Coordinates of C-alpha atoms in Angstrom, one line a residue:
M129 CA 29.6 16.6 9.3
K130 CA 33.3 17.1 8.5
I131 CA 34.8 15.0 5.7
G132 CA 38.0 13.3 6.5
T133 CA 41.3 14.2 4.9
F134 CA 40.9 11.4 2.4
S135 CA 38.2 12.9 0.1
F136 CA 34.9 11.1 0.4
L137 CA 34.1 11.9 -3.2
I138 CA 37.0 9.8 -4.4
L139 CA 35.2 6.8 -3.0
N140 CA 32.6 6.3 -5.7
L141 CA 29.3 6.6 -3.9
S142 CA 27.7 3.5 -5.4
F143 CA 28.5 0.3 -3.5
L144 CA 30.5 -2.3 -5.3
I145 CA 28.9 -5.6 -6.0
I146 CA 31.8 -8.0 -5.4
A147 CA 31.4 -11.8 -5.7
S148 CA 33.0 -13.7 -2.9
S149 CA 32.3 -16.4 -0.3
C150 CA 31.6 -13.8 2.4
D151 CA 27.8 -14.5 2.4
A152 CA 26.0 -14.2 5.7
K153 CA 23.6 -17.0 6.7
R154 CA 20.0 -16.1 6.2
L155 CA 17.8 -17.1 9.2
S156 CA 14.1 -17.6 9.4
N157 CA 11.6 -18.1 12.1
K158 CA 10.8 -21.8 12.2
K159 CA 7.3 -21.4 13.7
Q160 CA 4.7 -23.6 12.0
F161 CA 2.0 -21.4 10.6
T162 CA -1.7 -22.4 10.3
R163 CA -4.6 -21.7 8.0
Q164 CA -5.8 -19.1 10.4
D165 CA -2.4 -17.3 10.2
T166 CA -2.7 -17.2 6.4
L167 CA -6.3 -16.1 6.5
R168 CA -5.3 -13.2 8.8
G169 CA -2.0 -12.3 7.1
T170 CA -2.7 -12.7 3.4
I171 CA -4.8 -10.7 0.9
T172 CA -7.0 -13.7 0.2
P173 CA -9.3 -13.8 -2.9
E174 CA -12.2 -12.9 -0.6
R175 CA -10.3 -9.8 0.5
A176 CA -8.8 -8.7 -2.8
W177 CA -11.9 -7.7 -4.7
W178 CA -13.0 -4.9 -2.3
N179 CA -11.5 -1.8 -0.7
V180 CA -12.4 -0.3 2.6
L181 CA -13.6 3.3 2.3
R182 CA -14.9 3.9 5.8
Y183 CA -15.6 2.4 9.2
D184 CA -18.4 3.8 11.4
I185 CA -18.2 1.8 14.7
Q186 CA -20.7 1.9 17.6
V187 CA -19.8 0.1 20.8
T188 CA -21.4 -0.2 24.3
P189 CA -19.1 -1.9 26.9
D190 CA -20.5 -3.6 30.0
Y191 CA -17.7 -3.1 32.6
L192 CA -19.0 -5.6 35.1
G193 CA -19.7 -8.3 32.6
K194 CA -16.5 -7.5 30.5
T195 CA -18.6 -7.7 27.4
I196 CA -19.4 -5.4 24.5
Q197 CA -22.3 -4.9 22.1
G198 CA -21.5 -3.2 18.8
K199 CA -22.2 -2.4 15.2
N200 CA -19.8 -1.5 12.4
L201 CA -21.0 0.2 9.2
I202 CA -18.3 -0.7 6.7
T203 CA -18.4 1.3 3.5
I204 CA -16.7 -0.6 0.7
Q205 CA -15.7 0.0 -2.9
V206 CA -16.2 -2.9 -5.3
L207 CA -13.0 -3.3 -7.4
K208 CA -14.2 -6.5 -9.2
P209 CA -17.5 -8.1 -8.2
E210 CA -17.2 -11.5 -6.4
T211 CA -19.6 -13.6 -4.4
K212 CA -17.6 -14.2 -1.2
L213 CA -16.3 -11.5 1.2
Q214 CA -14.0 -12.1 4.1
L215 CA -14.5 -10.2 7.4
D216 CA -12.4 -10.8 10.5
L217 CA -13.7 -11.0 14.1
Q218 CA -11.7 -13.0 16.6
E219 CA -13.1 -15.6 18.9
P220 CA -15.0 -15.6 21.2
M221 CA -16.7 -12.5 19.7
I222 CA -19.8 -13.3 17.7
I223 CA -21.4 -11.7 14.6
D224 CA -25.1 -11.6 15.0
S225 CA -26.2 -10.3 11.6
I226 CA -24.9 -8.7 8.4
F227 CA -27.0 -6.5 6.1
L228 CA -26.1 -5.0 2.8
I229 CA -27.2 -1.4 2.4
A230 CA -27.1 -0.4 -1.2
Q231 CA -26.3 3.2 -1.9
T232 CA -29.1 4.0 -4.3
G233 CA -31.8 6.7 -4.4
N234 CA -33.9 4.5 -2.0
A235 CA -31.4 2.7 0.1
S236 CA -32.3 -1.0 0.4
K237 CA -31.3 -3.3 3.2
T238 CA -30.6 -7.0 2.4
N239 CA -30.0 -9.7 5.0
L240 CA -26.8 -11.6 4.1
T241 CA -25.8 -15.1 5.0
F242 CA -22.3 -15.9 6.4
Q243 CA -20.2 -18.8 7.6
K244 CA -17.5 -18.8 10.3
D245 CA -14.0 -20.3 9.9
G246 CA -12.1 -19.6 13.1
N247 CA -11.5 -15.9 13.2
A248 CA -12.6 -15.3 9.6
W249 CA -16.2 -14.9 8.6
F250 CA -17.2 -15.5 4.9
V251 CA -20.2 -13.5 3.7
T252 CA -22.2 -14.5 0.7
M253 CA -22.7 -11.4 -1.5
P254 CA -25.3 -10.6 -4.1
A255 CA -24.5 -9.4 -7.5
L256 CA -22.7 -6.0 -7.3
T257 CA -21.3 -3.7 -10.0
A258 CA -17.7 -2.5 -10.2
H259 CA -17.1 0.8 -8.5
A260 CA -20.3 0.5 -6.4
T261 CA -19.9 1.7 -2.8
P262 CA -22.4 -0.2 -0.7
V263 CA -22.4 -0.4 3.1
L264 CA -22.2 -3.6 5.2
E265 CA -24.0 -3.3 8.5
V266 CA -22.3 -5.8 10.9
N267 CA -24.0 -6.4 14.3
Y268 CA -21.9 -8.2 16.9
H269 CA -21.4 -8.9 20.6
G270 CA -19.3 -10.9 23.0
K271 CA -16.6 -11.0 25.6
P272 CA -13.5 -9.8 23.8
R273 CA -10.1 -11.2 24.7
E274 CA -8.9 -9.4 27.8
A275 CA -5.5 -7.9 27.7
V276 CA -3.0 -9.7 29.9
R277 CA 0.0 -7.4 29.7
P278 CA -1.0 -4.5 27.5
P279 CA 0.3 -3.2 25.2
W280 CA 2.4 -6.3 24.5
D281 CA -0.2 -8.9 25.2
G282 CA -3.2 -7.0 24.2
G283 CA -6.9 -6.9 24.0
W284 CA -9.7 -5.0 25.8
I285 CA -8.5 -3.5 29.1
W286 CA -10.9 -3.5 32.0
T287 CA -9.3 -1.9 35.0
K288 CA -9.8 0.7 37.7
D289 CA -8.1 4.0 38.4
K290 CA -6.5 4.9 41.7
Q291 CA -9.9 5.9 43.1
G292 CA -11.5 2.6 42.2
R293 CA -13.5 4.0 39.2
P294 CA -13.8 2.0 35.9
W295 CA -11.0 2.7 33.4
M296 CA -11.2 1.0 30.0
S297 CA -9.4 1.0 26.7
V298 CA -7.9 -1.3 24.0
A299 CA -4.4 -2.1 22.9
C300 CA -4.3 -4.5 19.9
Q301 CA -1.3 -3.9 17.6
G302 CA -0.2 -7.2 16.2
L303 CA -3.1 -9.0 17.8
G304 CA -5.4 -7.0 15.5
A305 CA -8.4 -4.8 15.6
S306 CA -10.6 -7.8 14.9
V307 CA -10.1 -8.7 18.6
W308 CA -13.0 -6.3 19.3
Y309 CA -14.7 -5.1 16.1
P310 CA -15.4 -6.7 12.7
C311 CA -13.2 -5.4 9.9
K312 CA -10.8 -6.2 7.1
D313 CA -7.9 -6.8 9.5
H314 CA -4.9 -6.3 7.3
Q315 CA -2.6 -3.3 7.4
S316 CA -2.6 -2.8 3.7
D317 CA -6.2 -1.6 3.6
E318 CA -7.0 1.5 5.6
P319 CA -10.3 3.2 5.4
D320 CA -9.6 5.9 2.7
K321 CA -12.3 8.3 4.0
G322 CA -11.6 7.9 7.7
A323 CA -13.6 6.5 10.5
S324 CA -15.9 7.3 13.4
L325 CA -16.3 5.7 16.8
S326 CA -19.4 6.1 18.9
I327 CA -19.0 5.0 22.5
T328 CA -21.9 4.7 24.9
V329 CA -20.8 4.9 28.6
P330 CA -22.3 5.6 32.0
D331 CA -23.0 9.3 32.6
T332 CA -20.3 9.3 35.3
L333 CA -17.5 8.5 32.8
V334 CA -16.1 10.2 29.7
A335 CA -15.2 8.5 26.4
V336 CA -12.3 9.7 24.2
A337 CA -11.2 8.4 20.8
N338 CA -9.4 9.3 17.6
G339 CA -9.8 12.6 15.9
R340 CA -12.3 15.3 16.9
L341 CA -15.4 15.1 19.1
Q342 CA -18.4 15.2 16.8
S343 CA -21.2 14.9 19.5
K344 CA -22.0 14.2 23.1
T345 CA -25.5 12.8 23.3
P346 CA -27.3 12.1 26.7
N347 CA -29.5 9.0 26.3
N348 CA -31.7 9.8 29.3
N349 CA -31.1 6.4 30.7
G350 CA -28.0 7.0 32.7
T351 CA -25.7 6.7 29.7
T352 CA -24.1 9.2 27.2
T353 CA -22.8 8.5 23.7
Y354 CA -19.6 10.2 22.6
T355 CA -18.9 10.2 18.8
W356 CA -15.4 10.9 17.6
A357 CA -14.2 10.9 14.0
V358 CA -11.1 11.1 11.8
K359 CA -11.0 12.4 8.3
N360 CA -7.8 10.8 7.3
P361 CA -7.0 7.1 6.6
I362 CA -6.2 5.2 9.8
N363 CA -4.7 1.9 10.8
N364 CA -7.3 -0.6 12.0
Y365 CA -5.4 -1.2 15.3
N366 CA -5.2 2.6 15.9
I367 CA -9.0 3.0 16.3
V368 CA -9.5 2.7 20.1
P369 CA -11.8 4.0 22.9
Y370 CA -10.5 5.5 26.1
I371 CA -13.1 5.4 28.9
G372 CA -12.6 6.9 32.3
K373 CA -13.0 10.0 34.5
Y374 CA -11.2 12.3 32.0
V375 CA -10.6 16.0 32.1
T376 CA -9.0 18.0 29.3
W377 CA -7.3 21.2 28.2
H378 CA -6.4 22.6 24.8
E379 CA -3.3 24.3 23.4
N380 CA -2.4 25.6 19.9
Y381 CA 0.8 24.7 18.2
A382 CA 2.1 27.0 15.4
G383 CA 3.2 24.4 12.9
E384 CA 4.4 24.2 9.3
K385 CA 0.8 23.9 8.0
G386 CA -0.6 26.5 10.3
N387 CA -2.4 26.1 13.6
L388 CA -2.4 22.6 15.0
D389 CA -5.0 21.8 17.7
C390 CA -3.4 20.0 20.6
D391 CA -5.7 18.4 23.2
Y392 CA -4.7 16.6 26.3
W393 CA -7.0 14.1 28.2
V394 CA -6.0 12.8 31.6
L395 CA -7.7 11.4 34.7
D396 CA -8.9 14.2 36.9
Y397 CA -6.5 13.7 39.7
D398 CA -3.5 13.8 37.3
L399 CA -4.3 17.2 35.7
E400 CA -1.6 19.3 37.3
K401 CA 1.4 17.0 36.8
A402 CA 0.2 16.2 33.3
K403 CA 0.2 19.9 32.4
K404 CA 3.8 20.2 33.6
Q405 CA 5.0 17.0 31.8
F406 CA 3.1 17.5 28.6
T407 CA 5.0 20.8 27.8
Q408 CA 7.4 18.4 26.1
A409 CA 4.9 17.8 23.3
D410 CA 5.6 21.3 21.9
K411 CA 9.3 20.6 21.7
M412 CA 8.7 17.2 20.1
L413 CA 6.4 18.7 17.4
K414 CA 9.0 21.3 16.6
C415 CA 11.8 18.8 16.3
F416 CA 9.8 16.2 14.3
E417 CA 8.3 18.8 11.9
Y418 CA 11.9 19.9 11.2
W419 CA 13.2 16.4 10.5
F420 CA 10.1 14.7 9.1
G421 CA 7.9 17.4 7.7
P422 CA 4.5 18.6 8.8
Y423 CA 2.5 16.7 11.3
P424 CA 0.5 14.3 9.1
F425 CA -3.0 14.8 10.6
Y426 CA -3.7 18.5 11.0
E427 CA -7.4 17.9 10.1
D428 CA -7.8 15.5 13.0
G429 CA -5.6 17.3 15.5
Y430 CA -3.0 15.9 18.0
K431 CA -3.9 14.4 21.3
L432 CA -2.2 12.7 24.2
V433 CA -4.6 10.5 26.2
E434 CA -3.7 9.0 29.6
A435 CA -4.1 5.2 29.2
P436 CA -4.2 2.2 31.5
H437 CA -1.0 0.8 29.9
L438 CA 2.4 2.2 28.9
G439 CA 1.6 3.6 25.5
M440 CA 0.7 3.1 21.9
E441 CA 0.7 5.2 18.7
H442 CA -3.1 5.5 18.3
Q443 CA -3.4 8.0 15.5
S444 CA -4.4 11.5 16.7
A445 CA -5.0 10.1 20.2
V446 CA -1.6 8.8 21.3
A447 CA -1.9 6.6 24.4
Y448 CA 0.2 7.8 27.3
G449 CA 1.0 5.8 30.5
N450 CA 4.5 6.7 31.4
K451 CA 3.5 8.0 34.9
F452 CA 4.4 11.6 34.0
E453 CA 8.1 11.1 34.4
N454 CA 11.1 11.2 32.1
G455 CA 12.7 8.1 30.5
Y456 CA 11.0 4.8 29.9
L457 CA 9.2 4.4 33.2
G458 CA 12.1 6.3 34.7
R459 CA 14.8 4.3 33.0
D460 CA 17.2 5.3 30.2
L461 CA 17.2 2.6 27.5
S462 CA 20.5 3.9 26.1
G463 CA 22.3 3.8 29.4
T464 CA 23.9 7.1 28.6
G465 CA 21.9 9.5 30.8
W466 CA 20.4 11.3 27.8
G467 CA 17.3 9.1 27.8
T468 CA 16.1 10.4 31.2
K469 CA 16.1 14.0 30.1
W470 CA 12.9 13.6 28.2
D471 CA 9.7 11.5 28.3
F472 CA 10.1 8.4 26.2
I473 CA 6.4 7.8 25.5
I474 CA 5.7 11.4 24.4
V475 CA 8.6 11.3 22.0
H476 CA 8.5 7.7 20.7
E477 CA 4.7 7.2 20.4
S478 CA 4.3 10.6 18.8
G479 CA 7.1 9.8 16.4
H480 CA 4.8 7.0 15.1
E481 CA 2.4 9.6 13.7
W482 CA 4.9 10.0 10.9
F483 CA 6.2 6.4 10.7
A484 CA 3.4 3.8 11.3
N485 CA 0.3 6.1 11.1
S486 CA 1.0 8.2 8.0
I487 CA 3.5 5.7 6.4
T488 CA 2.3 2.2 7.2
S489 CA 3.8 -1.1 6.2
N490 CA 1.6 -3.3 4.1
D491 CA 2.7 -6.4 6.0
I492 CA 3.5 -6.7 9.7
A493 CA 6.7 -8.5 8.6
D494 CA 8.0 -5.0 7.5
M495 CA 7.3 -3.4 10.9
W496 CA 10.9 -2.0 11.0
V497 CA 9.5 0.8 8.8
H498 CA 7.4 1.8 11.8
E499 CA 9.8 1.0 14.7
G500 CA 13.2 1.6 13.1
F501 CA 12.5 5.2 12.0
T502 CA 10.6 5.9 15.3
N503 CA 13.4 4.5 17.3
Y504 CA 15.7 6.9 15.4
S505 CA 13.3 9.7 16.2
E506 CA 14.5 9.4 19.8
T507 CA 18.0 10.1 18.6
L508 CA 16.8 13.1 16.5
F509 CA 14.9 14.5 19.4
T510 CA 18.0 14.2 21.7
T511 CA 19.9 16.0 18.9
C512 CA 17.4 18.7 18.7
E513 CA 17.5 19.4 22.4
Y514 CA 21.1 18.6 23.4
G515 CA 23.2 18.6 20.2
V516 CA 24.7 16.1 17.7
E517 CA 27.1 14.4 20.1
A518 CA 24.3 13.8 22.6
G519 CA 22.2 12.2 19.9
N520 CA 25.2 10.1 18.7
E521 CA 25.8 8.9 22.3
Y522 CA 22.2 8.0 22.7
V523 CA 21.8 5.8 19.6
I524 CA 25.2 4.1 20.2
G525 CA 24.1 3.4 23.8
T526 CA 21.0 1.6 22.5
R527 CA 23.1 -1.1 20.9
A528 CA 23.3 -2.8 24.2
G529 CA 19.7 -3.9 23.7
I530 CA 20.3 -5.6 20.3
K531 CA 20.0 -9.4 20.4
N532 CA 20.7 -10.4 16.8
D533 CA 18.5 -13.4 17.4
I534 CA 16.4 -13.6 14.2
P535 CA 16.2 -11.3 11.2
I536 CA 14.3 -8.0 11.6
I537 CA 12.0 -8.7 8.6
G538 CA 9.6 -11.5 9.4
Q539 CA 7.8 -14.0 7.2
Y540 CA 5.3 -12.4 4.8
G541 CA 1.6 -13.4 4.5
V542 CA 1.1 -14.9 8.0
N543 CA 0.9 -11.8 10.3
Q544 CA 4.4 -12.5 11.6
E545 CA 6.7 -9.8 13.0
G546 CA 10.5 -10.2 12.9
S547 CA 13.0 -9.6 15.7
G548 CA 12.4 -7.1 18.4
D549 CA 15.7 -5.7 17.1
M550 CA 13.5 -3.7 14.7
Y551 CA 13.8 -1.0 17.3
P552 CA 17.5 -0.4 18.3
K553 CA 19.2 -2.3 15.4
S554 CA 17.1 -0.6 12.7
G555 CA 17.8 2.7 14.4
N556 CA 21.5 2.1 14.3
M557 CA 21.3 1.0 10.7
L558 CA 19.7 4.3 9.9
H559 CA 22.4 6.1 11.9
T560 CA 25.1 4.3 9.9
I561 CA 23.3 5.2 6.6
R562 CA 23.3 8.8 7.8
Q563 CA 27.1 8.7 8.4
I564 CA 27.6 7.3 4.9
I565 CA 25.5 10.0 3.3
N566 CA 27.7 12.4 5.3
N567 CA 25.3 15.4 4.7
D568 CA 22.6 16.1 7.3
S569 CA 20.8 18.4 5.0
A570 CA 20.5 15.5 2.4
F571 CA 19.5 13.0 5.1
R572 CA 16.8 15.4 6.4
N573 CA 15.5 15.8 2.9
I574 CA 15.2 12.0 2.6
L575 CA 13.2 11.8 5.8
R576 CA 11.0 14.6 4.7
G577 CA 10.7 13.2 1.2
L578 CA 9.6 9.8 2.5
N579 CA 6.8 11.6 4.4
K580 CA 5.8 13.6 1.4
T581 CA 6.0 10.7 -1.2
Y582 CA 4.3 8.1 1.0
Y583 CA 1.9 10.5 2.9
H584 CA -1.1 8.5 4.2
K585 CA 0.0 5.5 2.2
T586 CA 1.0 1.8 2.8
V587 CA 4.4 0.6 1.7
T588 CA 6.7 -2.3 1.5
S589 CA 10.2 -2.4 3.0
K590 CA 11.6 -2.6 -0.5
E591 CA 9.9 0.6 -1.6
V592 CA 11.4 2.5 1.4
E593 CA 14.8 1.0 0.8
A594 CA 14.8 1.9 -2.9
Y595 CA 13.6 5.4 -2.1
I596 CA 16.5 6.0 0.2
S597 CA 19.1 4.6 -2.2
R598 CA 17.6 6.7 -5.1
Q599 CA 17.5 10.0 -3.2
A600 CA 21.0 9.5 -1.7
N601 CA 22.4 8.4 -5.0
I602 CA 24.0 5.5 -3.1
D603 CA 23.1 1.9 -3.5
F604 CA 22.3 0.8 0.0
S605 CA 20.6 -2.4 -1.0
K606 CA 23.3 -4.6 0.5
V607 CA 23.3 -2.6 3.7
F608 CA 19.6 -3.2 4.1
D609 CA 20.1 -6.9 3.4
Q610 CA 22.9 -7.0 6.0
Y611 CA 21.0 -5.4 8.8
L612 CA 17.4 -6.4 8.0
R613 CA 17.7 -9.9 6.6
T614 CA 20.6 -11.4 8.5
T615 CA 21.6 -11.5 12.2
Q616 CA 25.3 -10.8 11.5
I617 CA 27.1 -7.6 12.0
P618 CA 29.9 -6.8 9.6
V619 CA 33.4 -7.3 11.1
L620 CA 36.1 -5.0 9.9
E621 CA 39.3 -7.1 10.2
Y622 CA 42.5 -5.1 10.0
A623 CA 46.3 -5.5 10.4
I624 CA 49.1 -2.9 10.7
K625 CA 52.6 -3.2 9.5
G626 CA 54.7 -0.1 9.7
K627 CA 52.8 2.7 8.0
D628 CA 50.6 0.2 6.1
L629 CA 47.0 -0.7 6.9
K630 CA 45.4 -3.9 5.6
F631 CA 41.6 -4.4 6.1
R632 CA 38.5 -6.3 4.8
F633 CA 34.9 -7.1 5.9
T634 CA 34.0 -10.6 7.1
T635 CA 30.6 -12.0 8.3
C636 CA 28.9 -9.9 5.7
V637 CA 26.5 -10.3 2.8
R638 CA 28.1 -10.6 -0.6
G639 CA 28.9 -7.1 -2.0
V640 CA 28.2 -5.1 1.2
G641 CA 31.4 -3.1 0.8
M642 CA 30.8 0.3 2.1
P643 CA 32.6 3.5 3.1
V644 CA 33.7 3.8 6.7
K645 CA 35.3 6.7 8.5
V646 CA 38.4 5.7 10.4
T647 CA 41.5 7.2 12.1
F648 CA 44.9 5.8 11.2
G649 CA 47.8 7.3 13.0
N650 CA 47.0 11.0 13.1
D651 CA 44.8 11.0 10.0
E652 CA 41.1 10.9 9.7
R653 CA 40.0 9.4 6.4
W654 CA 37.4 7.3 4.6
I655 CA 38.1 3.8 3.5
R656 CA 36.0 1.4 1.5
A657 CA 36.0 -2.1 2.8
N658 CA 34.9 -5.1 1.0
E659 CA 35.5 -8.9 1.2
E660 CA 39.0 -8.7 -0.3
W661 CA 42.0 -7.4 1.5
T662 CA 42.9 -3.8 0.7
I663 CA 46.1 -2.1 1.7
I664 CA 46.7 1.6 2.1
S665 CA 49.6 3.6 3.5
G666 CA 49.3 6.1 6.4
T667 CA 51.3 9.3 6.7
N668 CA 52.0 8.2 10.3
A669 CA 52.0 4.8 11.9
G670 CA 49.8 4.4 14.9
N671 CA 46.6 3.1 16.2
F672 CA 43.6 2.3 14.0
T673 CA 40.1 3.2 15.1
V674 CA 36.7 3.2 13.4
D675 CA 34.2 6.1 13.9
K676 CA 31.9 4.8 16.6
N677 CA 28.9 6.0 14.7
F678 CA 29.2 3.1 12.3
Y679 CA 27.4 0.0 13.5
I680 CA 30.1 -2.5 12.7
N681 CA 32.5 -4.6 14.8
T682 CA 36.3 -4.5 14.4
K683 CA 39.0 -7.2 14.9
K684 CA 42.7 -6.8 14.8
V685 CA 44.5 -9.7 13.2
N686 CA 48.1 -10.5 12.4
W687 CA 49.6 -9.4 9.1

């Protein structure tokens, strides 16, 4: 990006911390939280002493009865021996039995007692030693919550395809994986050694899940069991089955880490249009590897799987339901025209492989780390395909969807998201930060550095914020506070008298003062606005405009 005539370097790149009364009101969600919210959203003492190493899930759905029968073998690591362990399985699902399988020379199996407290199940544990890695065998059954409006109001999906054949899946982000299988249902603890999912279905159907197909086993009773597995850590809510009349094809992508296996699974009658639409996946992978670094799950491959809902970022098995058309179900969320030139679900949900699946927020309150960066991936893809100005127009266009209703960051420890503004507002915050950095090479290095530093890790918002500030050598802490923790957008007030310009920020957090690119008269220059009036002289009197790429408001006032 071109630097204005007023040298950007003169504007000391660390933000000023200036005391004033210009302190934006902090808002919070007033919802009353319950004990169940805390049990779900907090690392309770019954969760803290053990770490999940692996899930091995077996499930048999009954389509007509809308019930499932299952087993989960949970390999744990004892961090500090305790006597109570919390598992999660949501009502009306039922745990039938829990056994402890000790990993010794002669594996022993001990029946464990447990008590139910709402959606939490507390297991009485025998004496264990630190660093032990026993297995919990959890047998369960029931009628899982049925999705009402997936993926937003999720659960198990029981539907039919256009030919009247059973079509099943799960969408449970936010609601939680414990809606259909017992687990430690907290984003901060992913199974370090991966997971497997074995799905038993009628012989007439095909079952698809995350990672690679390990086996297809006929049971000689009219059913077949498909076992899929991932080697990498995976979010609980990302482990899902897809069951239907699927067909598949395979392609190779020559990526930064070598050959990436790309497999596409769609209903049989959608094969031809899917092959045409899914050619966009190759362009997406090329763009995102450039900006974010290598695809994070080469060992597990990349898949798009047709789903009975719009879409979700299910790791290495991305759910696709965009009807094989461009845009968001044919619409352009930016209102600029650029958003109908590419398939929103292919781009957005695949962007989550980097931000959400590889880099995961510890607490759902920090979901902007998933959605903000992935929202901005849409801008970067538009830039890759159509140029910088097209990308700029796209992200600016998405501002029309910002509500500024509640802060983007939610309340911690109660499984509570913040505002839906975590999508377009966070994306525009990142775009503003990109303008201030004023160096796309440096900005790209930050994005790639995030994916290298936090590869397959869980993080807090504060960690991500600090990383960006540190790598940019610019203190963005007040910018993050402004856009993530308040509902107010900075207003740049200005007045012109002759060749003089007077300006300041209002409706801002204390000390937010940041560089902004403006045009005054015929001159493009950078100014630093803070809460106090600043006066500069222009070489030519004239109109004053702010670069539209900065997500701020402007207001002309009298001198």
